[in-house]
JSON list of C-alpha atoms in Angstrom, two decimals:
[
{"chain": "A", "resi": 1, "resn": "UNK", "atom": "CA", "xyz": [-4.23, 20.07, -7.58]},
{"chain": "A", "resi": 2, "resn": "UNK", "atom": "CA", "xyz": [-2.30, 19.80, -11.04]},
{"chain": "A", "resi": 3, "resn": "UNK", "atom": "CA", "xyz": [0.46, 18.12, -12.44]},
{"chain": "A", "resi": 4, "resn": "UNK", "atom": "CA", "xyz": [2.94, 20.78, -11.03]},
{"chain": "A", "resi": 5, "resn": "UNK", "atom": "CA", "xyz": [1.69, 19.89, -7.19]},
{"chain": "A", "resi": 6, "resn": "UNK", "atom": "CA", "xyz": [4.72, 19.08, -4.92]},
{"chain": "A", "resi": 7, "resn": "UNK", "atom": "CA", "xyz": [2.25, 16.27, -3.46]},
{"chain": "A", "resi": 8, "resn": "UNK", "atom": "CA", "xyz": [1.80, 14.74, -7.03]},
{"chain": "A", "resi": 9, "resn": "UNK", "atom": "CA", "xyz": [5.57, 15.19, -8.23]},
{"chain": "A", "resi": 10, "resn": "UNK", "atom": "CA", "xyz": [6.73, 13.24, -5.25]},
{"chain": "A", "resi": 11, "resn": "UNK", "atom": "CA", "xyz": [4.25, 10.52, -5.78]},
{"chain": "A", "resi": 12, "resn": "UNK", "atom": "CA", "xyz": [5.09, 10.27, -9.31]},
{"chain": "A", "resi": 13, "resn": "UNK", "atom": "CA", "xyz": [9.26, 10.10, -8.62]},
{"chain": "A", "resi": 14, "resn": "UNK", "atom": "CA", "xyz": [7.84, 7.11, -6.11]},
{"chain": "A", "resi": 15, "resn": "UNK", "atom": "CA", "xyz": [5.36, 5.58, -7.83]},
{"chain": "A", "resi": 16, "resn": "UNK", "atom": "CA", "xyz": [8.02, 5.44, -11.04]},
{"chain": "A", "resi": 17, "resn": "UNK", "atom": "CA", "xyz": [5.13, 6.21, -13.94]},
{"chain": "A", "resi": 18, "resn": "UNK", "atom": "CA", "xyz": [2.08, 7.87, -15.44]},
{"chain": "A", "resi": 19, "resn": "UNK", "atom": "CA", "xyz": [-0.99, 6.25, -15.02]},
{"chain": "A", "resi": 20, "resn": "UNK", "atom": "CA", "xyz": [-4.81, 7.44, -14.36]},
{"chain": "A", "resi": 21, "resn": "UNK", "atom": "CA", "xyz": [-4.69, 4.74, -11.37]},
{"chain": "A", "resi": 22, "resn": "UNK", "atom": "CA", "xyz": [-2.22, 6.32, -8.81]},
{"chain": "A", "resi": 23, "resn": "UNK", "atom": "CA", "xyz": [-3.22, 10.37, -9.16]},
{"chain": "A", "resi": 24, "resn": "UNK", "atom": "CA", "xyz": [-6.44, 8.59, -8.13]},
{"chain": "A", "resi": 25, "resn": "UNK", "atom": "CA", "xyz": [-5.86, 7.10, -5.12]},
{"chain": "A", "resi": 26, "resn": "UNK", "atom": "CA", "xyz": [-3.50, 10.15, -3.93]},
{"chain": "A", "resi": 27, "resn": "UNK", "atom": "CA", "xyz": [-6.92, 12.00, -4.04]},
{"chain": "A", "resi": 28, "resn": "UNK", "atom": "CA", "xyz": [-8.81, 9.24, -2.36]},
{"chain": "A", "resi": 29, "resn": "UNK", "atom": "CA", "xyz": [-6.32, 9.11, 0.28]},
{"chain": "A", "resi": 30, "resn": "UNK", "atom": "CA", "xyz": [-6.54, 13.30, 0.62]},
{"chain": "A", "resi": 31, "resn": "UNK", "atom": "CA", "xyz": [-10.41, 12.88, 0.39]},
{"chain": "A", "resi": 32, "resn": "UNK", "atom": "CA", "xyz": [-10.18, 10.50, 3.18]},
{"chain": "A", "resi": 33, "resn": "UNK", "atom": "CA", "xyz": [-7.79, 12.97, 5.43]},
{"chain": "A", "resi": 34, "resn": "UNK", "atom": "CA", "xyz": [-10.47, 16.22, 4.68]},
{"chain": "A", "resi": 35, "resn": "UNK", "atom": "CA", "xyz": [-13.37, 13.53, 6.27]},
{"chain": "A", "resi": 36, "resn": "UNK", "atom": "CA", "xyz": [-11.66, 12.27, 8.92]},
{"chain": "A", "resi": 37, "resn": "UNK", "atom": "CA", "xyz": [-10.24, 16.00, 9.90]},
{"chain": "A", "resi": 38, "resn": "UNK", "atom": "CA", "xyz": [-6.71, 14.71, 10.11]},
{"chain": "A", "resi": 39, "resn": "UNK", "atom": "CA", "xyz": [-3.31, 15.59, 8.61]},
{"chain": "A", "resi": 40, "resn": "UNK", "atom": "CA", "xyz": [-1.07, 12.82, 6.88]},
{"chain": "A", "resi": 41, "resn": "UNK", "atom": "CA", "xyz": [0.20, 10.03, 9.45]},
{"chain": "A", "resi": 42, "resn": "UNK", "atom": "CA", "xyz": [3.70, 10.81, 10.45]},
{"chain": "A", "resi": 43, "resn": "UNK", "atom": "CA", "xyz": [4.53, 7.82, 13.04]},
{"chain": "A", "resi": 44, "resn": "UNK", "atom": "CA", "xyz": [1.49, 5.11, 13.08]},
{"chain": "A", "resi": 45, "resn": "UNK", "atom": "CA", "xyz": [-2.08, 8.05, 13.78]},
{"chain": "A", "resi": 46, "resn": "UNK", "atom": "CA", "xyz": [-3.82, 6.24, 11.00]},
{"chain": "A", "resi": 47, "resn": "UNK", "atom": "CA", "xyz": [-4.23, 3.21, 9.53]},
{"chain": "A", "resi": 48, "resn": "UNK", "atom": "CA", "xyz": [-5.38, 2.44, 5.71]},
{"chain": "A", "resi": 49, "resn": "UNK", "atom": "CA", "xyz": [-7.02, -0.59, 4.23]},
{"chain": "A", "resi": 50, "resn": "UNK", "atom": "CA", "xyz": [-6.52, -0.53, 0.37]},
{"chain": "A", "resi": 51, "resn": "UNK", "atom": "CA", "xyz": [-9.49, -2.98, -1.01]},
{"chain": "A", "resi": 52, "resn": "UNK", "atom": "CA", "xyz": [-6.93, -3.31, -4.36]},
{"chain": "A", "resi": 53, "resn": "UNK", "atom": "CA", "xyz": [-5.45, -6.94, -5.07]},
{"chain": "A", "resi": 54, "resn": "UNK", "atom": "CA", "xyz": [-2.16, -8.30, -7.14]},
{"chain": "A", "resi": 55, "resn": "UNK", "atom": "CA", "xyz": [-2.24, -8.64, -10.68]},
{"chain": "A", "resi": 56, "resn": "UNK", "atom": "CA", "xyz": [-5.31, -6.35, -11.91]},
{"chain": "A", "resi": 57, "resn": "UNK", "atom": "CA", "xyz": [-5.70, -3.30, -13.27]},
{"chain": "A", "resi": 58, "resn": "UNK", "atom": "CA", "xyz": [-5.49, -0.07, -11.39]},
{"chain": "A", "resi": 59, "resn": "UNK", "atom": "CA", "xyz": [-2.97, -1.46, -8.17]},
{"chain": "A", "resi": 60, "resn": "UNK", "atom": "CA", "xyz": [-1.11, 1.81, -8.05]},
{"chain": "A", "resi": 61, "resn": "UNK", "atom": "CA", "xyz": [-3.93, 3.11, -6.59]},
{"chain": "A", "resi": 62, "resn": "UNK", "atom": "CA", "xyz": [-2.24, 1.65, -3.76]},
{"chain": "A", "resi": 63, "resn": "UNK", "atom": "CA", "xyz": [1.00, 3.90, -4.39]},
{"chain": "A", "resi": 64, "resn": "UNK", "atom": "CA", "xyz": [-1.32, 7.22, -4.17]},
{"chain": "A", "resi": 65, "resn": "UNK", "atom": "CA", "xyz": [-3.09, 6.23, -0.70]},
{"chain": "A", "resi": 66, "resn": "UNK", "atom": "CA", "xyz": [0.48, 5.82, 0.76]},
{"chain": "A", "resi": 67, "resn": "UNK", "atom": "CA", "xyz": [1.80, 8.98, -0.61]},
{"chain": "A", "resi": 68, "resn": "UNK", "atom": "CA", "xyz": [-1.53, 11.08, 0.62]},
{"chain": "A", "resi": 69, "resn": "UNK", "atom": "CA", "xyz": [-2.08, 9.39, 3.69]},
{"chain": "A", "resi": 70, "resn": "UNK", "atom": "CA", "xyz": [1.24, 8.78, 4.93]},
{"chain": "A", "resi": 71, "resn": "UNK", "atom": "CA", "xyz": [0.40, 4.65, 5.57]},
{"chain": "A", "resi": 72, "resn": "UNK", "atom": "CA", "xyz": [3.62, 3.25, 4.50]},
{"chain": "A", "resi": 73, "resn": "UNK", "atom": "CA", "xyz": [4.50, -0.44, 4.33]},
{"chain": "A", "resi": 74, "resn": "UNK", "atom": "CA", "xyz": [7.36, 0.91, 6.21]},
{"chain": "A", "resi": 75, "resn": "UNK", "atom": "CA", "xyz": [5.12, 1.97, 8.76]},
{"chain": "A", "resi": 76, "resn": "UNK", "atom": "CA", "xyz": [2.93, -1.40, 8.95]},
{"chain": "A", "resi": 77, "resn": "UNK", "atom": "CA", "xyz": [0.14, 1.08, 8.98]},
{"chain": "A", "resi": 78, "resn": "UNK", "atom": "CA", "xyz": [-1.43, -0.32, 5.10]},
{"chain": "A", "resi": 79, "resn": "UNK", "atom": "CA", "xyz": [-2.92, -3.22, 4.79]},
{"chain": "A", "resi": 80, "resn": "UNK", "atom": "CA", "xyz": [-4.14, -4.95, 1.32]},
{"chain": "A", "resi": 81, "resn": "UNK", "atom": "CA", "xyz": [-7.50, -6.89, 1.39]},
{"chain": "A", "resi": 82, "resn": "UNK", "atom": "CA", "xyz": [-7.74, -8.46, -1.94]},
{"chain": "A", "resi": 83, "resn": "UNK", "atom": "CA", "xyz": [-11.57, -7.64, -2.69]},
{"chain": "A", "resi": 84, "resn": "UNK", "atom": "CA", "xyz": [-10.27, -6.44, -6.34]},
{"chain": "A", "resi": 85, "resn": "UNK", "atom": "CA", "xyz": [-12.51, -2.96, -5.29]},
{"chain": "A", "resi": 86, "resn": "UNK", "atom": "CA", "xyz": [-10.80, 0.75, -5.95]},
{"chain": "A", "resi": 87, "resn": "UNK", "atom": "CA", "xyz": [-11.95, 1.66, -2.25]},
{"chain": "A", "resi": 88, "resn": "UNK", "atom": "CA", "xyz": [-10.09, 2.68, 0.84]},
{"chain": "A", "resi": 89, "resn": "UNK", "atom": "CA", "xyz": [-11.09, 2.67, 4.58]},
{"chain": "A", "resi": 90, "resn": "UNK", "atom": "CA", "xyz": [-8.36, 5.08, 6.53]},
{"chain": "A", "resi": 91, "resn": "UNK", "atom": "CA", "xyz": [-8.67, 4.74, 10.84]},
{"chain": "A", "resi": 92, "resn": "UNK", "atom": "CA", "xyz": [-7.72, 7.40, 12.94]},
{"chain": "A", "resi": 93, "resn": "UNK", "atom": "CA", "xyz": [-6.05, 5.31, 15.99]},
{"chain": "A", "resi": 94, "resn": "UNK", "atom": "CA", "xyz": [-6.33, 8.81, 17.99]},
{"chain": "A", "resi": 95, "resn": "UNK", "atom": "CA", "xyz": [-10.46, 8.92, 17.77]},
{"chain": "A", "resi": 96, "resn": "UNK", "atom": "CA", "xyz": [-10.94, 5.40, 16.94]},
{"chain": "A", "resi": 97, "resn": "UNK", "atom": "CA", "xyz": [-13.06, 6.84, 13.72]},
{"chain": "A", "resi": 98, "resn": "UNK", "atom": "CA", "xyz": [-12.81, 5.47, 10.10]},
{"chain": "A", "resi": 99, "resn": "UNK", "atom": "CA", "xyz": [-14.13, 6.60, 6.45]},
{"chain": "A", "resi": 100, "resn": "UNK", "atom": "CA", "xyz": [-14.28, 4.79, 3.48]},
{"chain": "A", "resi": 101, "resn": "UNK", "atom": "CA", "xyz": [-13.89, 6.41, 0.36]},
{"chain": "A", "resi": 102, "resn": "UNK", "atom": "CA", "xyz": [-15.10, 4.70, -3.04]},
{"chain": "A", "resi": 103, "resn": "UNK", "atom": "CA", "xyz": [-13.96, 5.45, -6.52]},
{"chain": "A", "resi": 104, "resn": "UNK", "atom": "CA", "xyz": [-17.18, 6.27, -8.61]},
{"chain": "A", "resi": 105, "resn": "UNK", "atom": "CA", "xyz": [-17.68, 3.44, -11.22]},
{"chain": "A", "resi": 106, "resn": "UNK", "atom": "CA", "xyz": [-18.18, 5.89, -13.74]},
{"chain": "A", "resi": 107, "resn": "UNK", "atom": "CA", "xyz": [-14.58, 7.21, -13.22]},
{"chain": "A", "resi": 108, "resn": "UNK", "atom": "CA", "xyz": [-13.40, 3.80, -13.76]},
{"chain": "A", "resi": 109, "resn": "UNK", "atom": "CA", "xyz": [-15.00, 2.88, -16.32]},
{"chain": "A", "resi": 110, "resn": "UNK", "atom": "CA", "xyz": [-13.62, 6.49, -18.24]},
{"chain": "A", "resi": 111, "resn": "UNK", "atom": "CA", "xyz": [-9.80, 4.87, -17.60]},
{"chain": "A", "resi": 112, "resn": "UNK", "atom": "CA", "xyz": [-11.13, 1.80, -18.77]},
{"chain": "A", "resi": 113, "resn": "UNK", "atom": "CA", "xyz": [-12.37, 2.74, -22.10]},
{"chain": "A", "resi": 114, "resn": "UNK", "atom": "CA", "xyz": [-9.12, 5.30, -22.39]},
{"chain": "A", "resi": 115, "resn": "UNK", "atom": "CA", "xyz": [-6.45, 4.50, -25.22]},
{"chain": "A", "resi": 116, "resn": "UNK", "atom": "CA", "xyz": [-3.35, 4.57, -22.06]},
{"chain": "A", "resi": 117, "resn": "UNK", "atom": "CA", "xyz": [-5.81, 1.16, -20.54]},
{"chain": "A", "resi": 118, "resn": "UNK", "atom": "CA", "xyz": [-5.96, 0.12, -24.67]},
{"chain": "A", "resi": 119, "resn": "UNK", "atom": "CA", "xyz": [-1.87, -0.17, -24.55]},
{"chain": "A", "resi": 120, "resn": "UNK", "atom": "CA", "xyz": [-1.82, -1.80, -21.31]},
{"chain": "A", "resi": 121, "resn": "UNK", "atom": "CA", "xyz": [-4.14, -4.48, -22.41]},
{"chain": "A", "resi": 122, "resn": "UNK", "atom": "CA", "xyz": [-1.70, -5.47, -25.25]},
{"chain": "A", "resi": 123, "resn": "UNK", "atom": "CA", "xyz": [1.08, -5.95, -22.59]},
{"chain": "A", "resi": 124, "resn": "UNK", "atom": "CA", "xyz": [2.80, -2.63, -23.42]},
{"chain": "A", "resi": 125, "resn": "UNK", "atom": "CA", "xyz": [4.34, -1.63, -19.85]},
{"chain": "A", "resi": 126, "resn": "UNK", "atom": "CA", "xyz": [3.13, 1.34, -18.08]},
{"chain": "A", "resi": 127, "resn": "UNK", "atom": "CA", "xyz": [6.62, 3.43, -18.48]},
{"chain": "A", "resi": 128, "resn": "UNK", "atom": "CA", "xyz": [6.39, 2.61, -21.95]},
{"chain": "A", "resi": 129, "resn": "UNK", "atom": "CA", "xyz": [3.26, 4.51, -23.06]},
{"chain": "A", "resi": 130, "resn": "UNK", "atom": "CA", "xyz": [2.94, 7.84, -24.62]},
{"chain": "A", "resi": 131, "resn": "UNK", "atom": "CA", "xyz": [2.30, 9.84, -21.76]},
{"chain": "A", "resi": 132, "resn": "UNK", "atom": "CA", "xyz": [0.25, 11.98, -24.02]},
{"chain": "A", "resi": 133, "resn": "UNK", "atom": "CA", "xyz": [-2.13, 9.14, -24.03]},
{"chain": "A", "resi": 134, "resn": "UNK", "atom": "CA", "xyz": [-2.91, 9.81, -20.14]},
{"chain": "A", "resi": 135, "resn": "UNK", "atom": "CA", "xyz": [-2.76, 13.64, -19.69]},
{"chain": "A", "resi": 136, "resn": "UNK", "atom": "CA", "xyz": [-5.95, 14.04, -19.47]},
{"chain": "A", "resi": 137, "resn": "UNK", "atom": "CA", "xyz": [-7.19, 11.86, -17.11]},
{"chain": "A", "resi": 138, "resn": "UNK", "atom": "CA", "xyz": [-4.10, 12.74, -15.10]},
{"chain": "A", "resi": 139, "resn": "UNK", "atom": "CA", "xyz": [-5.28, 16.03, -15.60]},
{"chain": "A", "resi": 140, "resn": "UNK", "atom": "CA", "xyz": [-8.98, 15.65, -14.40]},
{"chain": "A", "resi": 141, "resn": "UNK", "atom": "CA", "xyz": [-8.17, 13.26, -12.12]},
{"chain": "A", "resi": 142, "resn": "UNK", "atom": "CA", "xyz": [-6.08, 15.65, -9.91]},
{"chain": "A", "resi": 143, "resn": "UNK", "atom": "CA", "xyz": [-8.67, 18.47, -10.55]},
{"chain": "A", "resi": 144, "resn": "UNK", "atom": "CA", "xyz": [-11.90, 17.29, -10.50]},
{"chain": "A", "resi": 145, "resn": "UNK", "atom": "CA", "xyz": [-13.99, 17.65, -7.42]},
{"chain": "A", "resi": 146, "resn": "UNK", "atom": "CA", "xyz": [-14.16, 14.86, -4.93]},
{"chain": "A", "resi": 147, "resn": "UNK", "atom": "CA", "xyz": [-17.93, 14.62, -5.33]},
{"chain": "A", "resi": 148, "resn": "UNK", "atom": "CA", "xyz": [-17.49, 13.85, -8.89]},
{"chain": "A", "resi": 149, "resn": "UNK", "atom": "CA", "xyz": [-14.57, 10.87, -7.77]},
{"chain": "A", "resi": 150, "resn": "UNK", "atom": "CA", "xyz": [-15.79, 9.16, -5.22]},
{"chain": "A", "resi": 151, "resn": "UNK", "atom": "CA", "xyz": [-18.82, 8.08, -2.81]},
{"chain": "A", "resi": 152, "resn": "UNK", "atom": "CA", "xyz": [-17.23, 9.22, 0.92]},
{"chain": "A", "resi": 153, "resn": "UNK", "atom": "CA", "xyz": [-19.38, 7.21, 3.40]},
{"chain": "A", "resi": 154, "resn": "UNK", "atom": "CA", "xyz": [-20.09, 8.56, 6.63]},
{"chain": "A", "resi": 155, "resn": "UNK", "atom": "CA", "xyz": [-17.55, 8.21, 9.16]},
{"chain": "A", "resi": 156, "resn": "UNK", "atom": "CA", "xyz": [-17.92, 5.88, 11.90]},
{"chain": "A", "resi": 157, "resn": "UNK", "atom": "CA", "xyz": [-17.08, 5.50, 15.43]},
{"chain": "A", "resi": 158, "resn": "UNK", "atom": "CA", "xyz": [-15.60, 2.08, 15.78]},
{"chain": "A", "resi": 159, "resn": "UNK", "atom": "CA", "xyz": [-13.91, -0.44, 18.45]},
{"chain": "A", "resi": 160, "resn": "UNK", "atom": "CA", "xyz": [-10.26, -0.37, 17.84]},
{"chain": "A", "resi": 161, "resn": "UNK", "atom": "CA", "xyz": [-8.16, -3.19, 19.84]},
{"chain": "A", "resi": 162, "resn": "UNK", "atom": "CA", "xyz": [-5.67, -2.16, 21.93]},
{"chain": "A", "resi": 163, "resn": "UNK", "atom": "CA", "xyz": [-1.95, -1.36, 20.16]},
{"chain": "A", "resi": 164, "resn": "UNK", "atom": "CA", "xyz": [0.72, -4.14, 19.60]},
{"chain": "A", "resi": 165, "resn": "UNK", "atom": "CA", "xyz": [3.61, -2.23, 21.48]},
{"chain": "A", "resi": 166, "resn": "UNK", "atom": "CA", "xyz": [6.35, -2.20, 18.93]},
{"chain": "A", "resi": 167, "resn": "UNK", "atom": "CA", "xyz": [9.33, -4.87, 19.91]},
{"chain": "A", "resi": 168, "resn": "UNK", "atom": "CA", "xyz": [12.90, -3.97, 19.88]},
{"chain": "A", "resi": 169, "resn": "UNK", "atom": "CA", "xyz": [14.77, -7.02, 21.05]},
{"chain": "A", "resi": 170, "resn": "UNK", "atom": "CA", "xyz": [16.66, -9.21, 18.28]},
{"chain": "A", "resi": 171, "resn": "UNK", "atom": "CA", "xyz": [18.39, -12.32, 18.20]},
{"chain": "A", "resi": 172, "resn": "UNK", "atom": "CA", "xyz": [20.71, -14.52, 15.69]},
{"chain": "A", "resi": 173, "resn": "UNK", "atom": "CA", "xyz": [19.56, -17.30, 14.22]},
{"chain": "A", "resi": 174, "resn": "UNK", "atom": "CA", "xyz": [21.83, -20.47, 15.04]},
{"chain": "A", "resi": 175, "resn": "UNK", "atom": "CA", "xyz": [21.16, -21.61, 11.67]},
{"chain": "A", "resi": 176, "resn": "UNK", "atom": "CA", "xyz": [21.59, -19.35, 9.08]},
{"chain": "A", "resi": 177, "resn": "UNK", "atom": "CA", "xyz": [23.35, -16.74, 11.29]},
{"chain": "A", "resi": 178, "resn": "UNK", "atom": "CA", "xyz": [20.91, -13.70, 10.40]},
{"chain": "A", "resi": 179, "resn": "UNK", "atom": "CA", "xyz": [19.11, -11.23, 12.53]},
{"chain": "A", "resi": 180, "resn": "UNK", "atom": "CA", "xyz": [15.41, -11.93, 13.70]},
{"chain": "A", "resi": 181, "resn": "UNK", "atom": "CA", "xyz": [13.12, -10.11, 16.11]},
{"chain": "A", "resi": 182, "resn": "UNK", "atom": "CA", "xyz": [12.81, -11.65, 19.37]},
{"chain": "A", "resi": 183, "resn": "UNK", "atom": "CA", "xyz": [8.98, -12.82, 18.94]},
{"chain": "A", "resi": 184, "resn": "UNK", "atom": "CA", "xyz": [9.73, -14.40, 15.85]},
{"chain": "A", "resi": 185, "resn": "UNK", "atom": "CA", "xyz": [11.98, -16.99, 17.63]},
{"chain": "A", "resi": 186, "resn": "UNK", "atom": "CA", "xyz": [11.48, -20.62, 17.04]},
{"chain": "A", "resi": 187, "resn": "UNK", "atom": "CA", "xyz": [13.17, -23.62, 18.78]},
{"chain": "A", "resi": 188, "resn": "UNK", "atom": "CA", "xyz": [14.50, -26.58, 16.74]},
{"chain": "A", "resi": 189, "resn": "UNK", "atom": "CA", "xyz": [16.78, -29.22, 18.28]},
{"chain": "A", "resi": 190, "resn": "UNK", "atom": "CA", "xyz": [17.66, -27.22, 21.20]},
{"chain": "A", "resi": 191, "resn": "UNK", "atom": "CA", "xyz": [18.50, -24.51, 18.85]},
{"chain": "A", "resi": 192, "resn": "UNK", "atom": "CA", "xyz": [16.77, -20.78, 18.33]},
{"chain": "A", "resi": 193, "resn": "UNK", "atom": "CA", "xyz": [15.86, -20.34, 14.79]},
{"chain": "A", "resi": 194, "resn": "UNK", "atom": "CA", "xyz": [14.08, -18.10, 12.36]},
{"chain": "A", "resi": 195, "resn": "UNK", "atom": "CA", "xyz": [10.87, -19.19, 11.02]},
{"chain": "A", "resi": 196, "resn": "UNK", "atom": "CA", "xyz": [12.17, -19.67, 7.12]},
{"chain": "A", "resi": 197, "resn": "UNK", "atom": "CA", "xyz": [15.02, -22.07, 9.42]},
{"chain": "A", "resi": 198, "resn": "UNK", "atom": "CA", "xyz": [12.48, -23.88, 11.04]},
{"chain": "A", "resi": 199, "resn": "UNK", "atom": "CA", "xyz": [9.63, -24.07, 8.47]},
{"chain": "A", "resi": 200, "resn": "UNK", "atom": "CA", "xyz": [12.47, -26.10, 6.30]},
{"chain": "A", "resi": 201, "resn": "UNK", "atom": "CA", "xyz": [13.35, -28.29, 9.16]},
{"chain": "A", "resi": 202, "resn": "UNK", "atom": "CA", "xyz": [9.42, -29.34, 9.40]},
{"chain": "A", "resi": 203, "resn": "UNK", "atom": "CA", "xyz": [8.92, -30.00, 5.66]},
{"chain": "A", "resi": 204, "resn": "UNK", "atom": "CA", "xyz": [12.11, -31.62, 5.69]},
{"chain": "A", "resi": 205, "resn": "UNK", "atom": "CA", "xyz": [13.37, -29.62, 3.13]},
{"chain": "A", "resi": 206, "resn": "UNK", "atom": "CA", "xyz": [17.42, -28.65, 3.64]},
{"chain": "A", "resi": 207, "resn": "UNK", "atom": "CA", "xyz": [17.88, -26.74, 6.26]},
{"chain": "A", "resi": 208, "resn": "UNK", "atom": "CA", "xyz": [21.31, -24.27, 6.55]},
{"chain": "A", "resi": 209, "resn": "UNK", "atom": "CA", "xyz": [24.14, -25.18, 8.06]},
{"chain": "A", "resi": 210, "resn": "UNK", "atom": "CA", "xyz": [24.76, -24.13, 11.67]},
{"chain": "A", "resi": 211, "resn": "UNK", "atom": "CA", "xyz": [27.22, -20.97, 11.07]},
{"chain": "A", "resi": 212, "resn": "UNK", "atom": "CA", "xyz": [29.89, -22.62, 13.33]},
{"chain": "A", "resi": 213, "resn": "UNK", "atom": "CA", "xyz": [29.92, -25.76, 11.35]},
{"chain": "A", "resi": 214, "resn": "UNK", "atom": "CA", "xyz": [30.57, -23.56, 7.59]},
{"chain": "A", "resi": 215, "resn": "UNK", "atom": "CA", "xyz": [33.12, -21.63, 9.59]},
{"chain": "A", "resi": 216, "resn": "UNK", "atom": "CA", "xyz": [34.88, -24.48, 10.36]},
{"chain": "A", "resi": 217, "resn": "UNK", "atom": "CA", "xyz": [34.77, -26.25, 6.91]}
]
């Protein structure tokens, strides 16, 4: 893969920048995929759990695994654990198997001693940064072999419980008049609310009016 790959020219017009971080989990996703034996998730096949957090270096790793894996937050199939690791675990809901693949610290530590992670530690914003600055390990990145990335565990056979069926029933809130899922109901007062509605109703914080009452002010 190079810089001219349909795969990494989408992710970039996604992901919004350059960066060493996201070109590296697009191929950890991908490396993930070739393991398992599976193509990219088009409804909810597979799920992925990104070990990234908020606020640290290297998050749009998170924007590659989507992108590869097809995982969206659109989806609900990608799920953040906040261990601050550069690791993915992808499930394949058809086979109930799952791989993890691990970013080498070595490759880490090469973006972390580059001059594009130099700029970033003096605040200078990602989009601002001479993209010469990250060519190359944009460049090796997307070309090296997946050996040299990342440690791909073995994959495992695991328990998977059973599907959450997907609801389509809605309601309107009596309070602040908006649309809510069904299961998401709550009952205040004889009324059925949303949960921000009724969450500000228990900490006594204020609380919409009903939308018949503003109507008729």
């Amino acid at each position: 893969m190079d810089t001219q790959s349909e795969l990494y020219r989408a992710a970039l017009l996604m992901h919004g920048h350059r960066c060493p971080a996201m070109p590296l989990g697009l191929r950890a996703g991908l490396a993930a995929l070739e393991a398992l034996g599976v193509e990219r998730s088009r409804n909810g096949e597979l799920r992925a759990l990104v070990e990234i957090d908020r606020s640290h270096c290297g998050t749009c790793f998170a924007d590659g695994i989507q992108m590869s894996t097809g995982c969206t937050f659109g989806k609900g199939n990608i799920d953040r654990l906040g261990y601050g690791k550069f690791a993915v675990t992808v499930i394949d809901h058809r086979s109930a198997r799952s791989v993890r693949v691990v970013a080498r610290p070595e490759v880490i530590q090469r973006s972390q001693e580059s001059e594009f992670i130099a700029e970033r530690r003096k605040g200078v914003p990602a989009c601002q940064i001479d993209p010469r600055l990250s060519e190359d390990l944009i460049r090796r990145t997307l070309s090296d072999p997946t050996g040299s990335l990342f440690s791909v565990e073995p994959v495992r056979q695991i328990e998977l419980p059973p599907p959450e069926p997907h609801a389509f029933d809605t309601f309107i809130c009596d309070l602040c008049g908006e649309t809510v899922v069904t299961r998401y109901a709550r009952e205040r007062e004889g009324r059925t609310v949303c949960i921000p509605c009724a969450e500000a109703a228990a900490q006594g914080k204020p609380v919409p009016l009903p939308v018949e009452q503003e109507a008729s002010q």
